Amino acid sequence: MNNIVFGQYYPTGSVVHRMDPRIKLLAVILYIVTVFFIKDYTMYGAILVFVLGVSCVAKIPLKVLLRTVRTIIFLVLITSIINLFFTRGGKLLVKWGVIKIYSEGIHHAVKLTLRLILLMLFPSLLTLTTTPMELTDAMESLMKPLKVIKVPVHAIALIMSIALRMIPILMEETNKIMLAQKARGADFDSGGVLKKAKAMIPVLVPLFVGAFRRADELALAMDARCYSSVAKRTKYKVMHLSVRDLVGGLICLAVFTVVFLNKYLWAFDSMILALFK
Amino acid sequence: MSIEIKDLSYVYSPGTPYASTALKSVSITINEGDFLGIIGKTGSGKSTFIQHLNALIKLQSGSIKVYDIDLTQKKPDLKKLRGTVGMVMQYPEYQLFDETVEKDVSYGPKNLGLSEEEIKGRVREAITLVGLSYDEIKDRSPFELSGGQKRRVAIAGVIAMRPRVLILDEPTAGLDPRGKKEILTLIKKLKETSSPTVIIISHDMDAVAENCDKVAFFSGGEILAEGAPRDLFYDDDLLARTEMEAPAIVKLTKALENRGVTLDSHPINKQEFVQAVKRWRDE
Ligand SMILES: Nc1ncnc2c1ncn2[C@@H]1O[C@H](COP(=O)(O)OP(=O)(O)OP(=O)(O)O)[C@@H](O)[C@H]1O
Ligand SMILES: [Mg+2]
C-alpha cells in the first residue's frame, strides 16, 4: 500500500508543519479577515512578504506554492477585466469607442488581483503544511464549545475523518479498476462526451460495489469493537500548545495588527515614517 | 522470442516528495512457450513490472518489445497489444460490472472491435474453458456468483480476447487450497489450449516450483536471478537475499540431506522427489 495523503500536503518536517493545527487554522481565519482590511499597496506588499516568509520557513518551494494560484487564475482574470472596464472615477486614461478606462479602474483591478492571490496563498500554506487528519482534529477541538448547544461535534468530526480516509482509498481503487478495464481494451480517452461518459460505466459500477462493501465492513468492524459515538474517548495524537505555537501565533497577530492599525489610524503612516527617520 | 525488455526503470510520482523507485534497470527476455513465475517479497516491483507489458504504465526509460509491437514508439498500437497480452489483475472479480456474465465476458472482445458472431463464439468458448457451464451461467448476474466462480468469469473475460501471452497477478490469492489447485490446473490448461506463453506472479513457492519452467526473483525493483526453478530454489544465498522461502519439496530434500540421505538430483516437484527417493532406496 502506498501512503500517499490526499490533498496537497507537502511534507518537509519544518517548524510550520509541526505547529499546532489549531493555531494554524485560527491564523488562517484571522488572515482572511485581515486581507479584506488592507488599504494600500505597501500593506499588500508587507503581507506578501509575510506569506513568502512563512513559506520559506515551511520549506515549501515557491513553485509548489504558486501552483495553487493556478486554479483561480481564470477567476482572477475575469474579475479584474470587469473591474478594469466598468469602474468609473479618477482620470480617464483610454477612450476607444465604448471602452473607457479610468485610473480608478486600474487601481481596482490590481488591488483585486492582489487580494485574490493573497486570499489563495495563505490558506494553501495551511493545506500544504497540515494533513487533512490534523485539520479535522483541529476543527473538532475548536468546535467543542458548540457541544453546549447539542451539536454532535464528535460525530461530525468522525464522519469527516472517515470521508477523508476513504478518498485516497477510492482513488487507488478507481485507478486499479481503470487499469483492469484498460487491460480489457477499454478506451477512456477518445470519443465525444457521451462516449467518454459511457466508457466510465465499467469503472463506476465496480467502484460503487466496492465502496458499499467497504462501508459495510468498516461499520461491522467498528461495531465489533463496541464503537459508540457518545462514549468519551481519548485521542491517539494529543494536541499540545508549545512555545513554538505561541511564537508563531504572536508573529501572525503582530502582522495582522499592523494591517488594522494602518487602516484605522490615519496617522499611522507618518508614525512609521518617523520611526525610520 | 515473444517479449524482450531492456533496462526498464520506473519511478512513481517522479519529482515530488513521494517519489518512489519501483523498477531499476530490469532486463529479461520471455520466449514463446515459457511458463514464467515471478516471485519476490511485497513491494519488490512485480506488479509494476507486469503492468508495463501491456502498457498500463507508461514507459519512462528502457525498452519493451512485445512480438512486433515496440513500446518505445510514440503511439504503439494499444488495441493490438492488449489483444496480444492478456492481463488478469489481482482480485480480478472486483472488476466485474455488467448485468450478465455473458455481457461481462464480451466486454474485452467488443473493445477489440470484433464481429457479433465472432464475439459470441469466443465468449462461449472462454466460459467453457474456465470450467463453467455456458448455458447455466450466461444469463446470471456476475454479482450473485461465488468468489471462485467470479474469479473464473473474470479470467474468462481476458481469455475471450485470445491473448498469446497470459499474465496473472497472484491468481490464487484469497482462495482455499482446493480453489488454488483448480485455478492452477485451469492456468495449465489455458497454456496448452489458448495462450502458449504464461506469466504468473505468486507468493506460493510450491505452486511456482511445481508449474513454472522459469522463475525470476525480484528484489528492490531488480531481477536478482532468473532461470530454472531447479537451480534457483536450491540456492540458499539467493533465497536469503530476496527474503524468499524454499518450496516444501526443496526443504524436504535439504532436511534429508542433513540426516545423511543425499539424493542424486535436485527434485523440484512431487513426482521427481518420489523418483529420487526410490532411486536412493534401490541403491
Ligand atoms: N500507485 C503507486 N503510487 C506510488 N507508489 C507505488 C504505486 N504502486 C506501487 N508503488 C510503489 O512501488 C513499489 C513496487 O510496488 P509493486 O506494486 O510493483 O510491488 P509488488 O511486488 O507487486 O508487491 P505485492 O507483492 O505487495 O503486490 C512499492 O514500493 C510501492 O510502494
Ligand atoms: Mg503486486
PDB file of N, CA, C and O in Angstrom, chain A residues 3-11 63 67 173 175-188 199 201-203 205-207 209 213 217, chain B residues 13 15-18 51 54-57 79 82 85-87 89-90 94-98 103-109 111-112 143 154 157-158 161:
ATOM      1  N   ASN A   3       1.444   5.246   0.844  1.00  0.00           N
ATOM      2  CA  ASN A   3       0.954   6.049   1.965  1.00  0.00           C
ATOM      3  C   ASN A   3       0.709   7.479   1.539  1.00  0.00           C
ATOM      4  O   ASN A   3       0.942   8.419   2.268  1.00  0.00           O
ATOM      5  N   ILE A   4       0.255   7.631   0.311  1.00  0.00           N
ATOM      6  CA  ILE A   4       0.035   8.983  -0.192  1.00  0.00           C
ATOM      7  C   ILE A   4      -1.164   9.605   0.512  1.00  0.00           C
ATOM      8  O   ILE A   4      -2.223   9.015   0.600  1.00  0.00           O
ATOM      9  N   VAL A   5      -0.933  10.809   1.039  1.00  0.00           N
ATOM     10  CA  VAL A   5      -2.009  11.500   1.730  1.00  0.00           C
ATOM     11  C   VAL A   5      -2.770  12.301   0.700  1.00  0.00           C
ATOM     12  O   VAL A   5      -2.200  12.931  -0.177  1.00  0.00           O
ATOM     13  N   PHE A   6      -4.061  12.266   0.805  1.00  0.00           N
ATOM     14  CA  PHE A   6      -4.869  13.006  -0.146  1.00  0.00           C
ATOM     15  C   PHE A   6      -4.675  14.498   0.064  1.00  0.00           C
ATOM     16  O   PHE A   6      -4.442  14.965   1.151  1.00  0.00           O
ATOM     17  N   GLY A   7      -4.804  15.241  -1.015  1.00  0.00           N
ATOM     18  CA  GLY A   7      -4.707  16.678  -0.916  1.00  0.00           C
ATOM     19  C   GLY A   7      -3.327  17.157  -1.293  1.00  0.00           C
ATOM     20  O   GLY A   7      -2.612  16.494  -2.025  1.00  0.00           O
ATOM     21  N   GLN A   8      -2.967  18.301  -0.754  1.00  0.00           N
ATOM     22  CA  GLN A   8      -1.739  18.910  -1.229  1.00  0.00           C
ATOM     23  C   GLN A   8      -0.588  18.726  -0.272  1.00  0.00           C
ATOM     24  O   GLN A   8       0.489  19.226  -0.534  1.00  0.00           O
ATOM     25  N   TYR A   9      -0.824  18.072   0.843  1.00  0.00           N
ATOM     26  CA  TYR A   9       0.182  18.007   1.903  1.00  0.00           C
ATOM     27  C   TYR A   9       1.571  17.785   1.342  1.00  0.00           C
ATOM     28  O   TYR A   9       1.815  16.850   0.578  1.00  0.00           O
ATOM     29  N   TYR A  10       2.484  18.680   1.724  1.00  0.00           N
ATOM     30  CA  TYR A  10       3.836  18.639   1.194  1.00  0.00           C
ATOM     31  C   TYR A  10       4.804  18.500   2.370  1.00  0.00           C
ATOM     32  O   TYR A  10       5.151  19.484   3.017  1.00  0.00           O
ATOM     33  N   PRO A  11       5.198  17.269   2.670  1.00  0.00           N
ATOM     34  CA  PRO A  11       5.969  17.048   3.887  1.00  0.00           C
ATOM     35  C   PRO A  11       7.405  17.558   3.781  1.00  0.00           C
ATOM     36  O   PRO A  11       8.117  17.209   2.847  1.00  0.00           O
ATOM     37  N   LYS A  63       7.628  27.239  -6.329  1.00  0.00           N
ATOM     38  CA  LYS A  63       6.895  26.667  -7.467  1.00  0.00           C
ATOM     39  C   LYS A  63       5.621  25.963  -6.977  1.00  0.00           C
ATOM     40  O   LYS A  63       4.552  26.117  -7.555  1.00  0.00           O
ATOM     41  N   ARG A  67       1.732  27.096  -7.634  1.00  0.00           N
ATOM     42  CA  ARG A  67       0.864  26.181  -8.371  1.00  0.00           C
ATOM     43  C   ARG A  67      -0.579  26.275  -7.864  1.00  0.00           C
ATOM     44  O   ARG A  67      -1.527  26.103  -8.616  1.00  0.00           O
ATOM     45  N   GLU A 173      -8.506   2.702  -5.719  1.00  0.00           N
ATOM     46  CA  GLU A 173      -9.398   1.688  -6.273  1.00  0.00           C
ATOM     47  C   GLU A 173      -9.797   2.051  -7.710  1.00  0.00           C
ATOM     48  O   GLU A 173      -9.768   1.203  -8.605  1.00  0.00           O
ATOM     49  N   ASN A 175      -8.193   3.832  -9.764  1.00  0.00           N
ATOM     50  CA  ASN A 175      -7.009   3.625 -10.569  1.00  0.00           C
ATOM     51  C   ASN A 175      -6.862   2.160 -10.975  1.00  0.00           C
ATOM     52  O   ASN A 175      -6.660   1.826 -12.142  1.00  0.00           O
ATOM     53  N   LYS A 176      -7.009   1.287  -9.979  1.00  0.00           N
ATOM     54  CA  LYS A 176      -6.853  -0.150 -10.223  1.00  0.00           C
ATOM     55  C   LYS A 176      -7.899  -0.640 -11.220  1.00  0.00           C
ATOM     56  O   LYS A 176      -7.572  -1.374 -12.152  1.00  0.00           O
ATOM     57  N   ILE A 177      -9.150  -0.239 -10.997  1.00  0.00           N
ATOM     58  CA  ILE A 177     -10.218  -0.728 -11.879  1.00  0.00           C
ATOM     59  C   ILE A 177     -10.005  -0.200 -13.290  1.00  0.00           C
ATOM     60  O   ILE A 177     -10.175  -0.918 -14.268  1.00  0.00           O
ATOM     61  N   MET A 178      -9.583   1.064 -13.393  1.00  0.00           N
ATOM     62  CA  MET A 178      -9.340   1.612 -14.722  1.00  0.00           C
ATOM     63  C   MET A 178      -8.251   0.826 -15.439  1.00  0.00           C
ATOM     64  O   MET A 178      -8.373   0.518 -16.621  1.00  0.00           O
ATOM     65  N   LEU A 179      -7.211   0.487 -14.700  1.00  0.00           N
ATOM     66  CA  LEU A 179      -6.140  -0.310 -15.308  1.00  0.00           C
ATOM     67  C   LEU A 179      -6.684  -1.649 -15.780  1.00  0.00           C
ATOM     68  O   LEU A 179      -6.398  -2.104 -16.887  1.00  0.00           O
ATOM     69  N   ALA A 180      -7.495  -2.287 -14.914  1.00  0.00           N
ATOM     70  CA  ALA A 180      -8.019  -3.604 -15.255  1.00  0.00           C
ATOM     71  C   ALA A 180      -8.883  -3.526 -16.516  1.00  0.00           C
ATOM     72  O   ALA A 180      -8.776  -4.376 -17.399  1.00  0.00           O
ATOM     73  N   GLN A 181      -9.707  -2.488 -16.607  1.00  0.00           N
ATOM     74  CA  GLN A 181     -10.561  -2.386 -17.791  1.00  0.00           C
ATOM     75  C   GLN A 181      -9.755  -1.973 -19.015  1.00  0.00           C
ATOM     76  O   GLN A 181     -10.071  -2.390 -20.123  1.00  0.00           O
ATOM     77  N   LYS A 182      -8.720  -1.183 -18.790  1.00  0.00           N
ATOM     78  CA  LYS A 182      -7.847  -0.846 -19.918  1.00  0.00           C
ATOM     79  C   LYS A 182      -7.214  -2.110 -20.474  1.00  0.00           C
ATOM     80  O   LYS A 182      -7.062  -2.275 -21.680  1.00  0.00           O
ATOM     81  N   ALA A 183      -6.831  -3.009 -19.551  1.00  0.00           N
ATOM     82  CA  ALA A 183      -6.229  -4.265 -19.985  1.00  0.00           C
ATOM     83  C   ALA A 183      -7.214  -5.055 -20.833  1.00  0.00           C
ATOM     84  O   ALA A 183      -6.825  -5.882 -21.643  1.00  0.00           O
ATOM     85  N   ARG A 184      -8.506  -4.799 -20.621  1.00  0.00           N
ATOM     86  CA  ARG A 184      -9.509  -5.475 -21.445  1.00  0.00           C
ATOM     87  C   ARG A 184      -9.883  -4.610 -22.644  1.00  0.00           C
ATOM     88  O   ARG A 184     -10.946  -4.754 -23.213  1.00  0.00           O
ATOM     89  N   GLY A 185      -9.022  -3.687 -22.978  1.00  0.00           N
ATOM     90  CA  GLY A 185      -9.208  -2.919 -24.203  1.00  0.00           C
ATOM     91  C   GLY A 185     -10.051  -1.676 -24.071  1.00  0.00           C
ATOM     92  O   GLY A 185     -10.392  -1.046 -25.070  1.00  0.00           O
ATOM     93  N   ALA A 186     -10.422  -1.283 -22.844  1.00  0.00           N
ATOM     94  CA  ALA A 186     -11.231  -0.081 -22.678  1.00  0.00           C
ATOM     95  C   ALA A 186     -10.444   1.142 -23.140  1.00  0.00           C
ATOM     96  O   ALA A 186      -9.232   1.188 -23.030  1.00  0.00           O
ATOM     97  N   ASP A 187     -11.183   2.114 -23.665  1.00  0.00           N
ATOM     98  CA  ASP A 187     -10.547   3.327 -24.150  1.00  0.00           C
ATOM     99  C   ASP A 187     -11.241   4.511 -23.490  1.00  0.00           C
ATOM    100  O   ASP A 187     -12.390   4.799 -23.772  1.00  0.00           O
ATOM    101  N   PHE A 188     -10.539   5.173 -22.568  1.00  0.00           N
ATOM    102  CA  PHE A 188     -11.182   6.257 -21.817  1.00  0.00           C
ATOM    103  C   PHE A 188     -10.898   7.627 -22.406  1.00  0.00           C
ATOM    104  O   PHE A 188     -11.417   8.620 -21.947  1.00  0.00           O
ATOM    105  N   ALA A 199     -18.012   5.120 -21.385  1.00  0.00           N
ATOM    106  CA  ALA A 199     -16.831   4.290 -21.133  1.00  0.00           C
ATOM    107  C   ALA A 199     -16.542   4.176 -19.640  1.00  0.00           C
ATOM    108  O   ALA A 199     -15.824   3.281 -19.205  1.00  0.00           O
ATOM    109  N   ILE A 201     -18.777   3.582 -17.293  1.00  0.00           N
ATOM    110  CA  ILE A 201     -19.662   2.651 -16.590  1.00  0.00           C
ATOM    111  C   ILE A 201     -18.906   1.434 -16.033  1.00  0.00           C
ATOM    112  O   ILE A 201     -19.065   1.106 -14.861  1.00  0.00           O
ATOM    113  N   PRO A 202     -18.070   0.805 -16.858  1.00  0.00           N
ATOM    114  CA  PRO A 202     -17.337  -0.357 -16.327  1.00  0.00           C
ATOM    115  C   PRO A 202     -16.400  -0.010 -15.171  1.00  0.00           C
ATOM    116  O   PRO A 202     -15.897  -0.899 -14.506  1.00  0.00           O
ATOM    117  N   VAL A 203     -16.148   1.281 -14.954  1.00  0.00           N
ATOM    118  CA  VAL A 203     -15.321   1.673 -13.812  1.00  0.00           C
ATOM    119  C   VAL A 203     -16.218   1.993 -12.612  1.00  0.00           C
ATOM    120  O   VAL A 203     -15.954   1.582 -11.485  1.00  0.00           O
ATOM    121  N   VAL A 205     -19.378   1.112 -11.847  1.00  0.00           N
ATOM    122  CA  VAL A 205     -20.128   0.028 -11.204  1.00  0.00           C
ATOM    123  C   VAL A 205     -19.265  -0.728 -10.187  1.00  0.00           C
ATOM    124  O   VAL A 205     -19.635  -0.807  -9.010  1.00  0.00           O
ATOM    125  N   PRO A 206     -18.098  -1.243 -10.587  1.00  0.00           N
ATOM    126  CA  PRO A 206     -17.282  -1.930  -9.576  1.00  0.00           C
ATOM    127  C   PRO A 206     -16.862  -0.998  -8.442  1.00  0.00           C
ATOM    128  O   PRO A 206     -16.744  -1.426  -7.302  1.00  0.00           O
ATOM    129  N   LEU A 207     -16.665   0.287  -8.756  1.00  0.00           N
ATOM    130  CA  LEU A 207     -16.245   1.238  -7.728  1.00  0.00           C
ATOM    131  C   LEU A 207     -17.312   1.364  -6.649  1.00  0.00           C
ATOM    132  O   LEU A 207     -17.029   1.305  -5.451  1.00  0.00           O
ATOM    133  N   VAL A 209     -19.848  -0.749  -6.059  1.00  0.00           N
ATOM    134  CA  VAL A 209     -19.998  -2.034  -5.375  1.00  0.00           C
ATOM    135  C   VAL A 209     -18.928  -2.151  -4.289  1.00  0.00           C
ATOM    136  O   VAL A 209     -19.203  -2.507  -3.149  1.00  0.00           O
ATOM    137  N   ARG A 213     -19.264  -2.211  -0.146  1.00  0.00           N
ATOM    138  CA  ARG A 213     -18.689  -3.341   0.574  1.00  0.00           C
ATOM    139  C   ARG A 213     -17.777  -2.832   1.697  1.00  0.00           C
ATOM    140  O   ARG A 213     -17.845  -3.261   2.839  1.00  0.00           O
ATOM    141  N   GLU A 217     -18.093  -3.221   5.729  1.00  0.00           N
ATOM    142  CA  GLU A 217     -17.027  -3.855   6.507  1.00  0.00           C
ATOM    143  C   GLU A 217     -16.580  -2.945   7.630  1.00  0.00           C
ATOM    144  O   GLU A 217     -16.374  -3.388   8.762  1.00  0.00           O
TER     145      GLU A 217
ATOM    146  N   SER B  13       5.405   8.832  -9.151  1.00  0.00           N
ATOM    147  CA  SER B  13       5.366  10.255  -8.814  1.00  0.00           C
ATOM    148  C   SER B  13       6.747  10.904  -8.815  1.00  0.00           C
ATOM    149  O   SER B  13       7.194  11.400  -7.793  1.00  0.00           O
ATOM    150  N   GLY B  15       9.731  13.506  -9.136  1.00  0.00           N
ATOM    151  CA  GLY B  15       9.821  14.938  -8.913  1.00  0.00           C
ATOM    152  C   GLY B  15       8.947  15.459  -7.798  1.00  0.00           C
ATOM    153  O   GLY B  15       8.718  16.651  -7.692  1.00  0.00           O
ATOM    154  N   THR B  16       8.416  14.576  -6.951  1.00  0.00           N
ATOM    155  CA  THR B  16       7.647  15.026  -5.792  1.00  0.00           C
ATOM    156  C   THR B  16       8.265  14.383  -4.552  1.00  0.00           C
ATOM    157  O   THR B  16       9.079  13.474  -4.668  1.00  0.00           O
ATOM    158  N   PRO B  17       7.840  14.865  -3.371  1.00  0.00           N
ATOM    159  CA  PRO B  17       8.400  14.245  -2.159  1.00  0.00           C
ATOM    160  C   PRO B  17       7.991  12.774  -2.037  1.00  0.00           C
ATOM    161  O   PRO B  17       8.550  12.040  -1.247  1.00  0.00           O
ATOM    162  N   TYR B  18       6.978  12.355  -2.826  1.00  0.00           N
ATOM    163  CA  TYR B  18       6.506  10.978  -2.715  1.00  0.00           C
ATOM    164  C   TYR B  18       7.174  10.033  -3.700  1.00  0.00           C
ATOM    165  O   TYR B  18       6.790   8.880  -3.804  1.00  0.00           O
ATOM    166  N   GLN B  51       2.683  -4.722 -15.298  1.00  0.00           N
ATOM    167  CA  GLN B  51       1.765  -3.736 -15.873  1.00  0.00           C
ATOM    168  C   GLN B  51       2.395  -3.003 -17.055  1.00  0.00           C
ATOM    169  O   GLN B  51       1.701  -2.433 -17.884  1.00  0.00           O
ATOM    170  N   ASN B  54       1.615  -4.690 -20.888  1.00  0.00           N
ATOM    171  CA  ASN B  54       0.606  -4.273 -21.862  1.00  0.00           C
ATOM    172  C   ASN B  54       0.273  -2.792 -21.724  1.00  0.00           C
ATOM    173  O   ASN B  54      -0.848  -2.363 -21.898  1.00  0.00           O
ATOM    174  N   ALA B  55       1.330  -2.041 -21.427  1.00  0.00           N
ATOM    175  CA  ALA B  55       1.281  -0.582 -21.487  1.00  0.00           C
ATOM    176  C   ALA B  55       0.217   0.015 -20.583  1.00  0.00           C
ATOM    177  O   ALA B  55      -0.371   1.038 -20.891  1.00  0.00           O
ATOM    178  N   LEU B  56      -0.031  -0.623 -19.439  1.00  0.00           N
ATOM    179  CA  LEU B  56      -0.920   0.001 -18.464  1.00  0.00           C
ATOM    180  C   LEU B  56      -0.158   1.109 -17.766  1.00  0.00           C
ATOM    181  O   LEU B  56      -0.733   2.036 -17.219  1.00  0.00           O
ATOM    182  N   ILE B  57       1.154   0.969 -17.766  1.00  0.00           N
ATOM    183  CA  ILE B  57       2.015   2.002 -17.206  1.00  0.00           C
ATOM    184  C   ILE B  57       2.857   2.539 -18.344  1.00  0.00           C
ATOM    185  O   ILE B  57       3.356   1.777 -19.163  1.00  0.00           O
ATOM    186  N   LYS B  79      -4.452  -1.334 -29.015  1.00  0.00           N
ATOM    187  CA  LYS B  79      -5.509  -2.319 -29.194  1.00  0.00           C
ATOM    188  C   LYS B  79      -4.895  -3.684 -29.505  1.00  0.00           C
ATOM    189  O   LYS B  79      -5.246  -4.699 -28.911  1.00  0.00           O
ATOM    190  N   ARG B  82      -3.137  -5.116 -26.455  1.00  0.00           N
ATOM    191  CA  ARG B  82      -3.989  -5.673 -25.407  1.00  0.00           C
ATOM    192  C   ARG B  82      -4.719  -6.918 -25.869  1.00  0.00           C
ATOM    193  O   ARG B  82      -5.183  -7.716 -25.055  1.00  0.00           O
ATOM    194  N   VAL B  85      -1.467  -9.390 -25.302  1.00  0.00           N
ATOM    195  CA  VAL B  85      -1.099  -9.671 -23.921  1.00  0.00           C
ATOM    196  C   VAL B  85      -2.346  -9.544 -23.049  1.00  0.00           C
ATOM    197  O   VAL B  85      -2.890  -8.466 -22.896  1.00  0.00           O
ATOM    198  N   GLY B  86      -2.799 -10.649 -22.499  1.00  0.00           N
ATOM    199  CA  GLY B  86      -3.970 -10.625 -21.629  1.00  0.00           C
ATOM    200  C   GLY B  86      -3.528 -10.521 -20.182  1.00  0.00           C
ATOM    201  O   GLY B  86      -2.632 -11.216 -19.744  1.00  0.00           O
ATOM    202  N   MET B  87      -4.154  -9.601 -19.446  1.00  0.00           N
ATOM    203  CA  MET B  87      -3.711  -9.378 -18.073  1.00  0.00           C
ATOM    204  C   MET B  87      -4.850  -9.635 -17.099  1.00  0.00           C
ATOM    205  O   MET B  87      -5.896  -9.010 -17.190  1.00  0.00           O
ATOM    206  N   MET B  89      -5.620  -9.083 -13.388  1.00  0.00           N
ATOM    207  CA  MET B  89      -5.063  -8.371 -12.242  1.00  0.00           C
ATOM    208  C   MET B  89      -5.374  -9.100 -10.942  1.00  0.00           C
ATOM    209  O   MET B  89      -6.173 -10.023 -10.911  1.00  0.00           O
ATOM    210  N   GLN B  90      -4.754  -8.569  -9.853  1.00  0.00           N
ATOM    211  CA  GLN B  90      -5.033  -9.128  -8.535  1.00  0.00           C
ATOM    212  C   GLN B  90      -6.525  -8.970  -8.216  1.00  0.00           C
ATOM    213  O   GLN B  90      -7.103  -7.943  -8.498  1.00  0.00           O
ATOM    214  N   TYR B  94     -13.179  -8.149  -8.693  1.00  0.00           N
ATOM    215  CA  TYR B  94     -13.672  -6.813  -8.358  1.00  0.00           C
ATOM    216  C   TYR B  94     -13.834  -5.918  -9.574  1.00  0.00           C
ATOM    217  O   TYR B  94     -14.173  -4.755  -9.453  1.00  0.00           O
ATOM    218  N   GLN B  95     -13.555  -6.431 -10.767  1.00  0.00           N
ATOM    219  CA  GLN B  95     -13.717  -5.583 -11.947  1.00  0.00           C
ATOM    220  C   GLN B  95     -14.955  -5.970 -12.763  1.00  0.00           C
ATOM    221  O   GLN B  95     -15.207  -5.405 -13.809  1.00  0.00           O
ATOM    222  N   LEU B  96     -15.719  -6.954 -12.278  1.00  0.00           N
ATOM    223  CA  LEU B  96     -16.939  -7.334 -12.987  1.00  0.00           C
ATOM    224  C   LEU B  96     -17.946  -6.205 -12.860  1.00  0.00           C
ATOM    225  O   LEU B  96     -18.040  -5.565 -11.819  1.00  0.00           O
ATOM    226  N   PHE B  97     -18.699  -5.955 -13.918  1.00  0.00           N
ATOM    227  CA  PHE B  97     -19.604  -4.803 -13.841  1.00  0.00           C
ATOM    228  C   PHE B  97     -20.925  -4.988 -14.553  1.00  0.00           C
ATOM    229  O   PHE B  97     -21.890  -4.285 -14.268  1.00  0.00           O
ATOM    230  N   ASP B  98     -20.999  -5.912 -15.515  1.00  0.00           N
ATOM    231  CA  ASP B  98     -22.201  -5.911 -16.346  1.00  0.00           C
ATOM    232  C   ASP B  98     -23.336  -6.736 -15.736  1.00  0.00           C
ATOM    233  O   ASP B  98     -23.152  -7.437 -14.750  1.00  0.00           O
ATOM    234  N   LYS B 103     -22.514 -10.780 -21.011  1.00  0.00           N
ATOM    235  CA  LYS B 103     -22.173  -9.407 -21.408  1.00  0.00           C
ATOM    236  C   LYS B 103     -20.816  -9.009 -20.855  1.00  0.00           C
ATOM    237  O   LYS B 103     -20.031  -8.344 -21.521  1.00  0.00           O
ATOM    238  N   ASP B 104     -20.565  -9.412 -19.598  1.00  0.00           N
ATOM    239  CA  ASP B 104     -19.307  -9.026 -18.971  1.00  0.00           C
ATOM    240  C   ASP B 104     -18.121  -9.628 -19.717  1.00  0.00           C
ATOM    241  O   ASP B 104     -17.144  -8.945 -20.003  1.00  0.00           O
ATOM    242  N   VAL B 105     -18.247 -10.906 -20.054  1.00  0.00           N
ATOM    243  CA  VAL B 105     -17.133 -11.571 -20.739  1.00  0.00           C
ATOM    244  C   VAL B 105     -16.924 -10.991 -22.137  1.00  0.00           C
ATOM    245  O   VAL B 105     -15.807 -10.926 -22.632  1.00  0.00           O
ATOM    246  N   SER B 106     -18.008 -10.504 -22.742  1.00  0.00           N
ATOM    247  CA  SER B 106     -17.852  -9.998 -24.114  1.00  0.00           C
ATOM    248  C   SER B 106     -17.305  -8.572 -24.157  1.00  0.00           C
ATOM    249  O   SER B 106     -17.045  -8.040 -25.235  1.00  0.00           O
ATOM    250  N   TYR B 107     -17.101  -7.963 -22.984  1.00  0.00           N
ATOM    251  CA  TYR B 107     -16.596  -6.584 -22.942  1.00  0.00           C
ATOM    252  C   TYR B 107     -15.248  -6.449 -23.653  1.00  0.00           C
ATOM    253  O   TYR B 107     -15.049  -5.555 -24.478  1.00  0.00           O
ATOM    254  N   GLY B 108     -14.329  -7.348 -23.339  1.00  0.00           N
ATOM    255  CA  GLY B 108     -12.993  -7.294 -23.956  1.00  0.00           C
ATOM    256  C   GLY B 108     -13.042  -7.457 -25.465  1.00  0.00           C
ATOM    257  O   GLY B 108     -12.571  -6.581 -26.207  1.00  0.00           O
ATOM    258  N   PRO B 109     -13.628  -8.573 -25.944  1.00  0.00           N
ATOM    259  CA  PRO B 109     -13.710  -8.781 -27.392  1.00  0.00           C
ATOM    260  C   PRO B 109     -14.401  -7.621 -28.106  1.00  0.00           C
ATOM    261  O   PRO B 109     -13.998  -7.225 -29.195  1.00  0.00           O
ATOM    262  N   ASN B 111     -14.351  -4.496 -27.244  1.00  0.00           N
ATOM    263  CA  ASN B 111     -13.388  -3.408 -27.345  1.00  0.00           C
ATOM    264  C   ASN B 111     -12.372  -3.650 -28.451  1.00  0.00           C
ATOM    265  O   ASN B 111     -11.785  -2.706 -28.972  1.00  0.00           O
ATOM    266  N   LEU B 112     -12.153  -4.935 -28.775  1.00  0.00           N
ATOM    267  CA  LEU B 112     -11.212  -5.227 -29.856  1.00  0.00           C
ATOM    268  C   LEU B 112     -11.851  -4.964 -31.212  1.00  0.00           C
ATOM    269  O   LEU B 112     -11.179  -5.013 -32.228  1.00  0.00           O
ATOM    270  N   PHE B 143     -22.660 -10.676  -9.999  1.00  0.00           N
ATOM    271  CA  PHE B 143     -22.554 -10.326  -8.580  1.00  0.00           C
ATOM    272  C   PHE B 143     -23.153 -11.376  -7.659  1.00  0.00           C
ATOM    273  O   PHE B 143     -22.962 -11.338  -6.456  1.00  0.00           O
ATOM    274  N   ALA B 154     -14.036 -13.651 -14.445  1.00  0.00           N
ATOM    275  CA  ALA B 154     -13.103 -12.566 -14.735  1.00  0.00           C
ATOM    276  C   ALA B 154     -11.974 -13.069 -15.640  1.00  0.00           C
ATOM    277  O   ALA B 154     -11.564 -12.382 -16.579  1.00  0.00           O
ATOM    278  N   GLY B 157     -13.129 -13.377 -19.096  1.00  0.00           N
ATOM    279  CA  GLY B 157     -13.193 -12.083 -19.767  1.00  0.00           C
ATOM    280  C   GLY B 157     -11.887 -11.734 -20.459  1.00  0.00           C
ATOM    281  O   GLY B 157     -11.866 -11.018 -21.459  1.00  0.00           O
ATOM    282  N   VAL B 158     -10.780 -12.219 -19.909  1.00  0.00           N
ATOM    283  CA  VAL B 158      -9.478 -11.969 -20.529  1.00  0.00           C
ATOM    284  C   VAL B 158      -9.194 -13.012 -21.611  1.00  0.00           C
ATOM    285  O   VAL B 158      -8.731 -12.678 -22.704  1.00  0.00           O
ATOM    286  N   MET B 161     -10.348 -12.642 -25.193  1.00  0.00           N
ATOM    287  CA  MET B 161      -9.610 -11.792 -26.120  1.00  0.00           C
ATOM    288  C   MET B 161      -8.534 -12.585 -26.843  1.00  0.00           C
ATOM    289  O   MET B 161      -7.785 -12.029 -27.648  1.00  0.00           O
TER     290      MET B 161
END
